[in-house]
mmCIF file of C-alpha atoms in Angstrom:
data_model
loop_
_atom_site.group_PDB
_atom_site.id
_atom_site.type_symbol
_atom_site.label_atom_id
_atom_site.label_comp_id
_atom_site.label_asym_id
_atom_site.label_seq_id
_atom_site.Cartn_x
_atom_site.Cartn_y
_atom_site.Cartn_z
ATOM 1 C CA MET A 1 166.600 106.704 190.997
ATOM 2 C CA ALA A 2 170.020 105.830 189.684
ATOM 3 C CA LYS A 3 168.435 103.599 187.124
ATOM 4 C CA MET A 4 166.199 106.464 185.893
ATOM 5 C CA MET A 5 169.171 108.813 185.567
ATOM 6 C CA LYS A 6 171.016 106.224 183.572
ATOM 7 C CA GLY A 7 168.101 105.911 181.088
ATOM 8 C CA LEU A 8 167.874 109.660 180.556
ATOM 9 C CA LYS A 9 171.586 109.862 179.893
ATOM 10 C CA SER A 10 171.419 107.095 177.302
ATOM 11 C CA ARG A 11 168.482 108.797 175.528
ATOM 12 C CA SER A 12 170.358 112.133 175.384
ATOM 13 C CA THR A 13 173.306 110.409 173.847
ATOM 14 C CA VAL A 14 171.137 108.925 171.086
ATOM 15 C CA ILE A 15 169.490 112.297 170.352
ATOM 16 C CA ALA A 16 172.845 114.046 170.214
ATOM 17 C CA ALA A 17 174.193 111.427 167.836
ATOM 18 C CA ALA A 18 171.142 111.808 165.618
ATOM 19 C CA ILE A 19 171.576 115.587 165.575
ATOM 20 C CA VAL A 20 175.235 115.201 164.586
ATOM 21 C CA VAL A 21 174.334 112.805 161.757
ATOM 22 C CA VAL A 22 171.570 115.086 160.422
ATOM 23 C CA GLY A 23 173.863 118.121 160.673
ATOM 24 C CA ALA A 24 176.623 116.307 158.788
ATOM 25 C CA PHE A 25 174.162 115.279 156.078
ATOM 26 C CA MET A 26 172.826 118.830 155.723
ATOM 27 C CA LEU A 27 176.371 120.215 155.601
ATOM 28 C CA TYR A 28 177.282 117.710 152.877
ATOM 29 C CA ALA A 29 174.115 118.424 150.912
ATOM 30 C CA PHE A 30 174.478 122.203 150.919
ATOM 31 C CA TRP A 31 178.234 122.496 150.792
ATOM 32 C CA PRO A 32 179.185 124.423 147.550
ATOM 33 C CA ARG A 33 180.534 122.043 144.921
ATOM 34 C CA ALA A 34 182.862 122.728 142.022
ATOM 35 C CA LEU A 35 181.030 123.561 138.764
ATOM 36 C CA ALA A 36 181.721 121.239 135.824
ATOM 37 C CA VAL A 37 182.859 123.406 132.895
ATOM 38 C CA ASP A 38 184.618 123.008 129.561
ATOM 39 C CA ILE A 39 188.217 124.190 129.769
ATOM 40 C CA ASP A 40 190.608 125.053 126.935
ATOM 41 C CA GLU A 41 193.899 126.916 126.607
ATOM 42 C CA ALA A 42 195.063 130.104 124.948
ATOM 43 C CA ALA A 43 197.456 129.026 122.214
ATOM 44 C CA ARG A 44 199.480 130.466 119.381
ATOM 45 C CA GLY A 45 198.893 129.243 115.861
ATOM 46 C CA PRO A 46 197.696 130.193 112.380
ATOM 47 C CA MET A 47 194.490 132.218 112.184
ATOM 48 C CA MET A 48 192.637 133.719 109.255
ATOM 49 C CA VAL A 49 189.538 135.821 108.700
ATOM 50 C CA THR A 50 187.584 134.961 105.569
ATOM 51 C CA ILE A 51 184.465 136.062 103.739
ATOM 52 C CA ASP A 52 182.554 132.909 102.836
ATOM 53 C CA GLU A 53 180.119 132.898 99.943
ATOM 54 C CA GLU A 54 178.607 130.567 97.384
ATOM 55 C CA ALA A 55 179.789 131.191 93.828
ATOM 56 C CA LYS A 56 179.713 129.660 90.385
ATOM 57 C CA THR A 57 182.148 129.199 87.545
ATOM 58 C CA ARG A 58 181.892 130.764 84.117
ATOM 59 C CA VAL A 59 183.873 130.881 80.896
ATOM 60 C CA ARG A 60 185.292 134.380 80.564
ATOM 61 C CA ASP A 61 184.993 134.672 76.768
ATOM 62 C CA ALA A 62 181.993 132.596 75.737
ATOM 63 C CA TYR A 63 180.929 133.008 72.097
ATOM 64 C CA VAL A 64 177.240 132.839 71.193
ATOM 65 C CA VAL A 65 176.823 131.729 67.574
ATOM 66 C CA SER A 66 173.717 133.321 66.019
ATOM 67 C CA ALA A 67 171.963 132.968 62.669
ATOM 68 C CA PRO A 68 173.657 135.461 60.281
ATOM 69 C CA VAL A 69 170.566 135.608 58.047
ATOM 70 C CA SER A 70 167.000 134.399 58.198
ATOM 71 C CA GLY A 71 166.633 130.804 57.070
ATOM 72 C CA ARG A 72 165.839 127.225 57.973
ATOM 73 C CA LEU A 73 168.244 125.738 60.494
ATOM 74 C CA LEU A 74 168.927 122.049 59.872
ATOM 75 C CA ARG A 75 169.194 119.786 62.895
ATOM 76 C CA VAL A 76 172.308 120.622 64.918
ATOM 77 C CA GLU A 77 174.527 117.546 65.134
ATOM 78 C CA VAL A 78 177.095 118.774 67.684
ATOM 79 C CA GLU A 79 176.425 118.204 71.379
ATOM 80 C CA PRO A 80 177.549 119.956 74.587
ATOM 81 C CA GLY A 81 181.109 118.917 75.401
ATOM 82 C CA ASP A 82 182.195 118.311 71.796
ATOM 83 C CA GLU A 83 185.530 119.842 70.835
ATOM 84 C CA VAL A 84 185.571 122.285 67.922
ATOM 85 C CA THR A 85 188.383 123.909 65.952
ATOM 86 C CA GLU A 86 188.391 127.530 64.895
ATOM 87 C CA ASN A 87 187.244 128.103 61.285
ATOM 88 C CA GLU A 88 187.215 124.334 60.614
ATOM 89 C CA THR A 89 184.433 122.557 62.487
ATOM 90 C CA VAL A 90 180.974 123.017 60.940
ATOM 91 C CA ILE A 91 178.618 123.463 63.872
ATOM 92 C CA ALA A 92 175.344 124.213 62.017
ATOM 93 C CA ARG A 93 173.845 124.679 58.546
ATOM 94 C CA LEU A 94 171.271 127.133 57.195
ATOM 95 C CA THR A 95 169.126 126.804 54.061
ATOM 96 C CA PRO A 96 166.977 129.485 52.393
ATOM 97 C CA THR A 97 163.653 130.122 54.036
ATOM 98 C CA THR A 98 160.636 128.483 52.346
ATOM 99 C CA PRO A 99 157.883 131.016 51.553
ATOM 100 C CA SER A 100 154.981 130.922 53.943
ATOM 101 C CA VAL A 101 151.439 130.118 52.783
ATOM 102 C CA LEU A 102 149.408 133.285 52.174
ATOM 103 C CA ASP A 103 146.065 133.901 53.794
ATOM 104 C CA VAL A 104 143.074 134.902 51.628
ATOM 105 C CA ARG A 105 143.429 138.645 52.146
ATOM 106 C CA THR A 106 147.184 138.697 51.500
ATOM 107 C CA GLU A 107 146.754 136.535 48.396
ATOM 108 C CA GLU A 108 144.118 138.891 46.983
ATOM 109 C CA GLN A 109 146.359 141.858 47.669
ATOM 110 C CA ALA A 110 149.238 140.102 45.905
ATOM 111 C CA ARG A 111 147.060 139.323 42.857
ATOM 112 C CA ALA A 112 145.932 142.943 42.706
ATOM 113 C CA ALA A 113 149.581 144.023 42.852
ATOM 114 C CA VAL A 114 150.347 141.692 39.914
ATOM 115 C CA GLU A 115 147.507 143.159 37.852
ATOM 116 C CA ALA A 116 148.665 146.691 38.647
ATOM 117 C CA ALA A 117 152.229 145.782 37.656
ATOM 118 C CA GLU A 118 151.015 144.229 34.377
ATOM 119 C CA ALA A 119 149.022 147.380 33.585
ATOM 120 C CA ALA A 120 152.008 149.586 34.368
ATOM 121 C CA LEU A 121 154.169 147.411 32.099
ATOM 122 C CA THR A 122 151.666 147.723 29.274
ATOM 123 C CA LEU A 123 151.646 151.500 29.696
ATOM 124 C CA ALA A 124 155.438 151.612 29.708
ATOM 125 C CA ARG A 125 155.607 149.602 26.488
ATOM 126 C CA ALA A 126 153.134 152.004 24.850
ATOM 127 C CA ASP A 127 155.384 154.876 25.917
ATOM 128 C CA VAL A 128 158.293 153.068 24.266
ATOM 129 C CA ARG A 129 156.370 152.776 20.980
ATOM 130 C CA ARG A 130 155.437 156.468 21.098
ATOM 131 C CA ALA A 131 158.995 157.500 21.947
ATOM 132 C CA ASP A 132 160.280 155.279 19.123
ATOM 133 C CA ALA A 133 157.937 156.960 16.649
ATOM 134 C CA ASP A 134 159.009 160.417 17.868
ATOM 135 C CA ALA A 135 162.646 159.403 17.503
ATOM 136 C CA ASP A 136 162.085 158.180 13.915
ATOM 137 C CA TYR A 137 160.369 161.439 13.022
ATOM 138 C CA ALA A 138 163.174 163.494 14.627
ATOM 139 C CA ARG A 139 165.843 161.537 12.736
ATOM 140 C CA ALA A 140 164.005 162.006 9.413
ATOM 141 C CA GLU A 141 163.503 165.708 10.126
ATOM 142 C CA LEU A 142 167.185 166.081 10.925
ATOM 143 C CA GLU A 143 168.145 164.382 7.637
ATOM 144 C CA ARG A 144 165.900 166.747 5.592
ATOM 145 C CA THR A 145 167.255 169.809 7.393
ATOM 146 C CA ARG A 146 170.840 168.801 6.672
ATOM 147 C CA LYS A 147 170.099 168.496 2.929
ATOM 148 C CA LEU A 148 168.396 171.894 2.890
ATOM 149 C CA ARG A 149 171.303 173.411 4.771
ATOM 150 C CA GLU A 150 173.703 172.139 2.120
ATOM 151 C CA THR A 151 171.861 174.300 -0.453
ATOM 152 C CA ASN A 152 171.520 177.207 2.034
ATOM 153 C CA THR A 153 167.751 176.894 1.904
ATOM 154 C CA VAL A 154 167.454 176.992 5.728
ATOM 155 C CA ALA A 155 169.492 178.834 8.342
ATOM 156 C CA GLU A 156 172.145 177.290 10.591
ATOM 157 C CA ALA A 157 169.817 177.755 13.569
ATOM 158 C CA ALA A 158 167.211 175.474 11.990
ATOM 159 C CA LEU A 159 169.816 172.701 11.710
ATOM 160 C CA ASP A 160 170.752 173.150 15.358
ATOM 161 C CA ARG A 161 167.119 172.893 16.424
ATOM 162 C CA ALA A 162 166.690 169.720 14.373
ATOM 163 C CA GLU A 163 169.764 168.105 15.953
ATOM 164 C CA ARG A 164 168.559 169.073 19.423
ATOM 165 C CA ALA A 165 165.139 167.594 18.746
ATOM 166 C CA ALA A 166 166.713 164.356 17.516
ATOM 167 C CA ARG A 167 168.867 164.000 20.638
ATOM 168 C CA SER A 168 165.885 164.712 22.885
ATOM 169 C CA ALA A 169 163.843 162.073 21.087
ATOM 170 C CA GLU A 170 166.637 159.506 21.537
ATOM 171 C CA ALA A 171 166.844 160.352 25.243
ATOM 172 C CA ALA A 172 163.066 160.013 25.597
ATOM 173 C CA LEU A 173 163.272 156.596 23.926
ATOM 174 C CA ASP A 174 166.003 155.455 26.353
ATOM 175 C CA THR A 175 163.897 156.667 29.292
ATOM 176 C CA ALA A 176 160.846 154.773 28.038
ATOM 177 C CA ARG A 177 162.875 151.575 27.615
ATOM 178 C CA ALA A 178 164.283 151.939 31.166
ATOM 179 C CA ALA A 179 160.744 152.393 32.461
ATOM 180 C CA VAL A 180 159.791 149.112 30.786
ATOM 181 C CA SER A 181 162.645 147.347 32.623
ATOM 182 C CA MET A 182 161.506 148.847 35.946
ATOM 183 C CA ARG A 183 157.906 147.823 35.373
ATOM 184 C CA GLN A 184 159.029 144.316 34.411
ATOM 185 C CA ALA A 185 160.966 144.058 37.695
ATOM 186 C CA ASP A 186 157.904 145.280 39.628
ATOM 187 C CA LEU A 187 155.819 142.601 37.911
ATOM 188 C CA ASP A 188 158.360 139.894 38.795
ATOM 189 C CA ASN A 189 158.386 141.089 42.409
ATOM 190 C CA ALA A 190 154.589 141.018 42.594
ATOM 191 C CA ARG A 191 154.471 137.526 41.063
ATOM 192 C CA ALA A 192 157.097 136.323 43.579
ATOM 193 C CA MET A 193 154.671 137.156 46.401
ATOM 194 C CA LEU A 194 152.334 134.518 44.938
ATOM 195 C CA MET A 195 155.030 131.811 44.793
ATOM 196 C CA THR A 196 154.011 128.624 46.600
ATOM 197 C CA PRO A 197 156.387 126.597 48.802
ATOM 198 C CA GLU A 198 156.491 123.823 46.158
ATOM 199 C CA GLU A 199 157.499 126.298 43.442
ATOM 200 C CA ALA A 200 160.165 127.788 45.740
ATOM 201 C CA ASP A 201 161.641 124.329 46.488
ATOM 202 C CA ALA A 202 161.682 123.450 42.795
ATOM 203 C CA LYS A 203 163.407 126.737 41.952
ATOM 204 C CA ALA A 204 165.988 126.244 44.714
ATOM 205 C CA ALA A 205 166.676 122.676 43.539
ATOM 206 C CA GLY A 206 167.194 123.943 40.008
ATOM 207 C CA THR A 207 169.842 126.453 41.075
ATOM 208 C CA ASN A 208 171.457 124.407 43.900
ATOM 209 C CA PRO A 209 171.187 120.588 43.953
ATOM 210 C CA HIS A 210 172.457 120.514 47.574
ATOM 211 C CA PRO A 211 170.763 123.399 49.387
ATOM 212 C CA GLN A 212 171.740 122.017 52.823
ATOM 213 C CA THR A 213 175.379 122.927 52.159
ATOM 214 C CA SER A 214 174.579 126.456 50.988
ATOM 215 C CA LEU A 215 175.495 128.204 54.249
ATOM 216 C CA PRO A 216 177.692 126.291 56.728
ATOM 217 C CA LEU A 217 178.348 127.945 60.097
ATOM 218 C CA ARG A 218 181.878 127.277 61.380
ATOM 219 C CA ALA A 219 183.240 127.560 64.913
ATOM 220 C CA PRO A 220 184.548 131.102 65.596
ATOM 221 C CA ILE A 221 187.034 129.822 68.235
ATOM 222 C CA SER A 222 188.616 126.569 69.356
ATOM 223 C CA GLY A 223 187.113 125.047 72.482
ATOM 224 C CA ARG A 224 184.073 123.041 73.486
ATOM 225 C CA ILE A 225 180.350 123.337 72.934
ATOM 226 C CA LEU A 226 178.930 124.718 76.183
ATOM 227 C CA ARG A 227 175.238 124.506 75.348
ATOM 228 C CA VAL A 228 172.909 124.201 72.354
ATOM 229 C CA MET A 229 169.942 126.600 72.382
ATOM 230 C CA GLN A 230 168.396 125.440 69.073
ATOM 231 C CA GLU A 231 168.776 121.715 68.483
ATOM 232 C CA SER A 232 165.898 120.697 66.229
ATOM 233 C CA GLU A 233 165.255 121.874 62.670
ATOM 234 C CA THR A 234 163.398 125.159 62.666
ATOM 235 C CA VAL A 235 163.064 128.512 60.899
ATOM 236 C CA LEU A 236 165.119 131.270 62.524
ATOM 237 C CA ALA A 237 165.226 135.014 62.162
ATOM 238 C CA ALA A 238 168.560 136.731 61.708
ATOM 239 C CA GLY A 239 170.352 137.127 65.033
ATOM 240 C CA THR A 240 168.670 134.187 66.827
ATOM 241 C CA PRO A 241 171.186 132.406 69.162
ATOM 242 C CA ILE A 242 171.955 128.820 68.131
ATOM 243 C CA LEU A 243 174.700 127.587 70.470
ATOM 244 C CA GLU A 244 177.490 128.755 72.775
ATOM 245 C CA ILE A 245 181.202 127.908 72.564
ATOM 246 C CA GLY A 246 183.985 128.433 75.098
ATOM 247 C CA ASP A 247 187.134 126.977 76.644
ATOM 248 C CA PRO A 248 186.159 125.649 80.111
ATOM 249 C CA LEU A 249 189.697 124.528 80.934
ATOM 250 C CA GLY A 250 191.936 127.436 80.013
ATOM 251 C CA ASP A 251 189.426 130.288 80.239
ATOM 252 C CA LEU A 252 187.476 129.431 83.401
ATOM 253 C CA GLU A 253 186.904 131.882 86.252
ATOM 254 C CA ILE A 254 184.649 132.216 89.299
ATOM 255 C CA VAL A 255 182.062 134.887 90.043
ATOM 256 C CA ALA A 256 180.956 135.394 93.655
ATOM 257 C CA GLU A 257 178.081 137.712 94.534
ATOM 258 C CA LEU A 258 179.282 139.432 97.721
ATOM 259 C CA LEU A 259 177.302 141.677 100.006
ATOM 260 C CA SER A 260 178.378 145.259 99.338
ATOM 261 C CA THR A 261 179.438 145.566 102.993
ATOM 262 C CA ASP A 262 181.786 142.597 102.503
ATOM 263 C CA ALA A 263 182.989 143.664 99.072
ATOM 264 C CA VAL A 264 184.613 146.839 100.450
ATOM 265 C CA LYS A 265 186.847 144.622 102.632
ATOM 266 C CA VAL A 266 188.168 142.646 99.663
ATOM 267 C CA SER A 267 191.102 143.790 97.521
ATOM 268 C CA PRO A 268 192.443 142.479 94.199
ATOM 269 C CA GLY A 269 195.122 139.880 94.856
ATOM 270 C CA ASP A 270 193.554 138.465 98.030
ATOM 271 C CA ARG A 271 194.024 134.727 98.426
ATOM 272 C CA VAL A 272 190.945 132.563 97.905
ATOM 273 C CA ILE A 273 190.270 129.021 99.110
ATOM 274 C CA ILE A 274 187.862 127.227 96.741
ATOM 275 C CA ASP A 275 186.037 124.460 98.580
ATOM 276 C CA LYS A 276 183.094 122.076 98.121
ATOM 277 C CA TRP A 277 183.528 121.952 94.363
ATOM 278 C CA GLY A 278 183.422 118.154 94.226
ATOM 279 C CA GLY A 279 187.120 117.350 94.461
ATOM 280 C CA ALA A 280 188.992 115.873 97.386
ATOM 281 C CA ASP A 281 191.212 118.908 98.067
ATOM 282 C CA PRO A 282 190.435 122.636 98.053
ATOM 283 C CA LEU A 283 191.669 124.710 95.123
ATOM 284 C CA GLU A 284 193.578 127.984 95.277
ATOM 285 C CA GLY A 285 192.601 131.243 93.621
ATOM 286 C CA ARG A 286 193.164 134.984 93.617
ATOM 287 C CA VAL A 287 190.727 137.875 93.492
ATOM 288 C CA GLU A 288 191.120 139.567 90.112
ATOM 289 C CA LYS A 289 188.712 142.478 90.521
ATOM 290 C CA ILE A 290 185.681 143.801 92.330
ATOM 291 C CA GLU A 291 183.164 145.125 89.833
ATOM 292 C CA PRO A 292 182.168 148.761 90.507
ATOM 293 C CA TRP A 293 178.472 148.213 89.833
ATOM 294 C CA GLY A 294 176.161 146.817 92.507
ATOM 295 C CA PHE A 295 172.744 145.251 92.030
ATOM 296 C CA THR A 296 169.763 144.380 94.181
ATOM 297 C CA LYS A 297 168.992 140.761 94.969
ATOM 298 C CA TYR A 298 166.453 139.108 97.259
ATOM 299 C CA SER A 299 167.537 136.353 99.617
ATOM 300 C CA ALA A 300 165.634 133.103 100.143
ATOM 301 C CA LEU A 301 163.827 134.788 103.058
ATOM 302 C CA GLY A 302 162.777 137.733 100.895
ATOM 303 C CA VAL A 303 165.327 140.160 102.352
ATOM 304 C CA GLU A 304 166.530 142.833 99.924
ATOM 305 C CA GLU A 305 170.324 142.770 99.618
ATOM 306 C CA GLN A 306 172.808 144.849 97.693
ATOM 307 C CA ARG A 307 175.302 142.572 95.967
ATOM 308 C CA VAL A 308 178.575 143.102 94.061
ATOM 309 C CA ASN A 309 180.330 140.658 91.723
ATOM 310 C CA ALA A 310 183.839 139.571 92.673
ATOM 311 C CA VAL A 311 185.790 137.909 89.844
ATOM 312 C CA ILE A 312 188.230 135.193 90.974
ATOM 313 C CA GLN A 313 190.933 133.540 88.881
ATOM 314 C CA PHE A 314 192.207 130.015 89.527
ATOM 315 C CA ALA A 315 195.782 129.545 90.705
ATOM 316 C CA GLY A 316 197.777 126.356 90.303
ATOM 317 C CA ALA A 317 197.775 123.560 87.771
ATOM 318 C CA GLU A 318 194.837 123.213 85.370
ATOM 319 C CA ASP A 319 194.772 119.427 85.792
ATOM 320 C CA ALA A 320 193.430 119.777 89.342
ATOM 321 C CA ARG A 321 190.217 121.407 88.092
ATOM 322 C CA GLN A 322 189.788 119.749 84.708
ATOM 323 C CA ARG A 323 186.341 118.385 85.597
ATOM 324 C CA LEU A 324 184.908 121.823 86.345
ATOM 325 C CA GLY A 325 182.786 123.422 83.652
ATOM 326 C CA HIS A 326 180.693 126.481 82.918
ATOM 327 C CA GLY A 327 178.076 127.300 85.599
ATOM 328 C CA PHE A 328 179.306 124.863 88.292
ATOM 329 C CA ARG A 329 178.615 125.656 91.964
ATOM 330 C CA VAL A 330 181.537 126.171 94.373
ATOM 331 C CA GLU A 331 182.122 127.782 97.762
ATOM 332 C CA VAL A 332 184.832 130.415 98.141
ATOM 333 C CA LYS A 333 186.612 131.709 101.228
ATOM 334 C CA ILE A 334 188.271 135.044 100.517
ATOM 335 C CA VAL A 335 191.101 135.599 103.006
ATOM 336 C CA ILE A 336 191.081 139.246 104.114
ATOM 337 C CA TRP A 337 193.489 138.751 107.077
ATOM 338 C CA GLU A 338 195.774 135.988 108.351
ATOM 339 C CA ASP A 339 198.546 135.506 110.908
ATOM 340 C CA GLU A 340 200.708 132.415 111.327
ATOM 341 C CA ALA A 341 201.431 132.981 115.062
ATOM 342 C CA ALA A 342 198.393 134.683 116.555
ATOM 343 C CA LEU A 343 197.425 134.203 120.224
ATOM 344 C CA THR A 344 193.891 132.876 120.005
ATOM 345 C CA ILE A 345 191.114 131.499 122.165
ATOM 346 C CA PRO A 346 187.764 130.074 121.080
ATOM 347 C CA SER A 347 185.165 132.789 120.500
ATOM 348 C CA SER A 348 182.780 130.911 122.822
ATOM 349 C CA ALA A 349 184.978 131.958 125.803
ATOM 350 C CA VAL A 350 184.604 135.711 125.208
ATOM 351 C CA PHE A 351 181.742 137.831 126.538
ATOM 352 C CA ARG A 352 180.964 141.438 127.329
ATOM 353 C CA SER A 353 181.422 142.703 130.883
ATOM 354 C CA GLY A 354 180.250 146.282 130.942
ATOM 355 C CA ASP A 355 181.937 148.009 128.042
ATOM 356 C CA ARG A 356 184.938 145.661 127.921
ATOM 357 C CA TRP A 357 185.607 142.163 126.624
ATOM 358 C CA SER A 358 186.256 139.543 129.290
ATOM 359 C CA ALA A 359 186.976 135.855 129.796
ATOM 360 C CA PHE A 360 187.236 133.465 132.733
ATOM 361 C CA THR A 361 190.560 131.774 133.459
ATOM 362 C CA VAL A 362 191.088 128.825 135.785
ATOM 363 C CA GLN A 363 193.644 129.238 138.606
ATOM 364 C CA ASN A 364 193.997 126.675 141.401
ATOM 365 C CA GLY A 365 190.560 125.256 140.656
ATOM 366 C CA LYS A 366 188.803 128.618 140.802
ATOM 367 C CA ALA A 367 187.386 130.869 138.069
ATOM 368 C CA ARG A 368 189.067 134.256 137.701
ATOM 369 C CA LEU A 369 187.552 137.082 135.665
ATOM 370 C CA ARG A 370 190.065 138.640 133.256
ATOM 371 C CA THR A 371 189.568 141.763 131.142
ATOM 372 C CA ILE A 372 191.084 141.305 127.691
ATOM 373 C CA GLU A 373 191.551 143.189 124.442
ATOM 374 C CA ILE A 374 190.672 141.323 121.286
ATOM 375 C CA GLY A 375 191.509 141.848 117.631
ATOM 376 C CA ARG A 376 190.165 139.780 114.757
ATOM 377 C CA ASN A 377 187.233 137.410 115.162
ATOM 378 C CA ASN A 378 186.364 134.807 112.544
ATOM 379 C CA GLY A 379 183.446 133.311 114.455
ATOM 380 C CA VAL A 380 185.472 130.308 115.624
ATOM 381 C CA ALA A 381 188.546 131.862 117.228
ATOM 382 C CA VAL A 382 189.374 135.309 118.609
ATOM 383 C CA GLU A 383 192.744 137.051 118.428
ATOM 384 C CA VAL A 384 193.864 138.142 121.941
ATOM 385 C CA GLN A 385 195.977 141.293 121.936
ATOM 386 C CA SER A 386 196.369 141.650 125.721
ATOM 387 C CA GLY A 387 195.072 140.248 129.019
ATOM 388 C CA LEU A 388 196.012 136.583 128.502
ATOM 389 C CA ASP A 389 199.228 134.620 128.085
ATOM 390 C CA GLU A 390 199.919 131.537 126.037
ATOM 391 C CA GLY A 391 198.913 128.421 127.965
ATOM 392 C CA ASP A 392 196.321 130.122 130.215
ATOM 393 C CA ALA A 393 193.370 127.851 130.948
ATOM 394 C CA ILE A 394 190.067 129.436 129.980
ATOM 395 C CA ILE A 395 186.435 128.471 130.477
ATOM 396 C CA LEU A 396 184.298 127.835 127.413
ATOM 397 C CA TYR A 397 180.604 128.733 127.346
ATOM 398 C CA PRO A 398 180.537 130.407 130.799
ATOM 399 C CA GLY A 399 176.963 130.666 132.061
ATOM 400 C CA ASN A 400 175.348 132.703 134.806
ATOM 401 C CA ARG A 401 176.538 130.250 137.479
ATOM 402 C CA VAL A 402 180.212 130.947 136.768
ATOM 403 C CA THR A 403 181.385 133.915 138.863
ATOM 404 C CA ASP A 404 184.732 135.303 139.893
ATOM 405 C CA GLY A 405 186.193 132.988 142.521
ATOM 406 C CA ALA A 406 183.761 130.113 141.928
ATOM 407 C CA ARG A 407 185.175 126.601 142.220
ATOM 408 C CA VAL A 408 185.277 124.833 138.860
ATOM 409 C CA LYS A 409 186.449 121.541 137.446
ATOM 410 C CA GLN A 410 186.871 119.975 134.027
ATOM 411 C CA ARG A 411 183.683 118.475 132.704
ATOM 412 C CA ALA A 412 183.991 114.718 132.338
ATOM 413 C CA LEU A 413 183.353 113.376 128.867
ATOM 414 C CA GLU A 414 180.919 110.491 128.924
#
């Protein structure tokens, strides 16, 4: 009996030990552990709020050289980037336009016009002969009347009528001769319509042995050739653009197309950081003006946007941007607010709790919910106006598992 009691006691001891081990394991498994979180600190330092936008450069006063008259443009020898001097450098040459070949209908019309002009000239010459005969008769009649008046055979009024008739006849003769000149000019004009290109070239060579130098176009300003619109030899109408000239070093500016909602936040004189232009260091600039006229533009996703041009002038030495030219792409950051000693925390630590802004701080290994007031937000950092002190540890990217009073620890970087 004693032996049986001893066996039961030993079995109970084993079961109790097993229960203690299982209970300890369950307690360890389900005991709340500290959450691994990212922790940062509230710190004072420089902060700025910028409006970031793509932009491009342009020459403020670019001159487009156009054909002053219709003519044949000889091949343009200057190239983009060439330096030109005002009123000295010849940038293009124009020669007279060669007549075009007439089609059958136009040629027949021109021949008919020549025949009509020849007939009108013949008629005008006949009028001259008739007017000349009338003038001779009037002069002879005047001479006879004067002799008769000397002997008082005719009255004074008869002499006056004879003189008047003679003057009228002379005037009619002058009119007939002028009509001949007009009809001759009409005939020449009609014959010119029938001139062939070979006849025109021969006539031009007879009056000007070097027609290619007849009309040189000189640079209106000093600078560089920005682009050439007409390079090869061709026939141009008056006013056709040939090339564009500007000063990309001393007259360069930047145009940024801002959203109208951003443009109202920008003021002339705001500092601008010019980045991603190709150089090693950012450039400095200043907003010169915001244009008062907005325009509609569609984004890459097809969204209709209202845009406004902001004109930005470079600041600093010209040597730093000497490789920039007309139409180059840059990125601008227009500074609309900045503070050199702002209390900031990363924007990833801030969230809404009800109708207030909040953040989690870390105190003695536990998360504590703090209500804060924020100011400026640039998407990376947030200005804290109240609710936090410099050096307070804060939790970044708090998820649903982080609650007030929860145990937390710094996430280990692997």
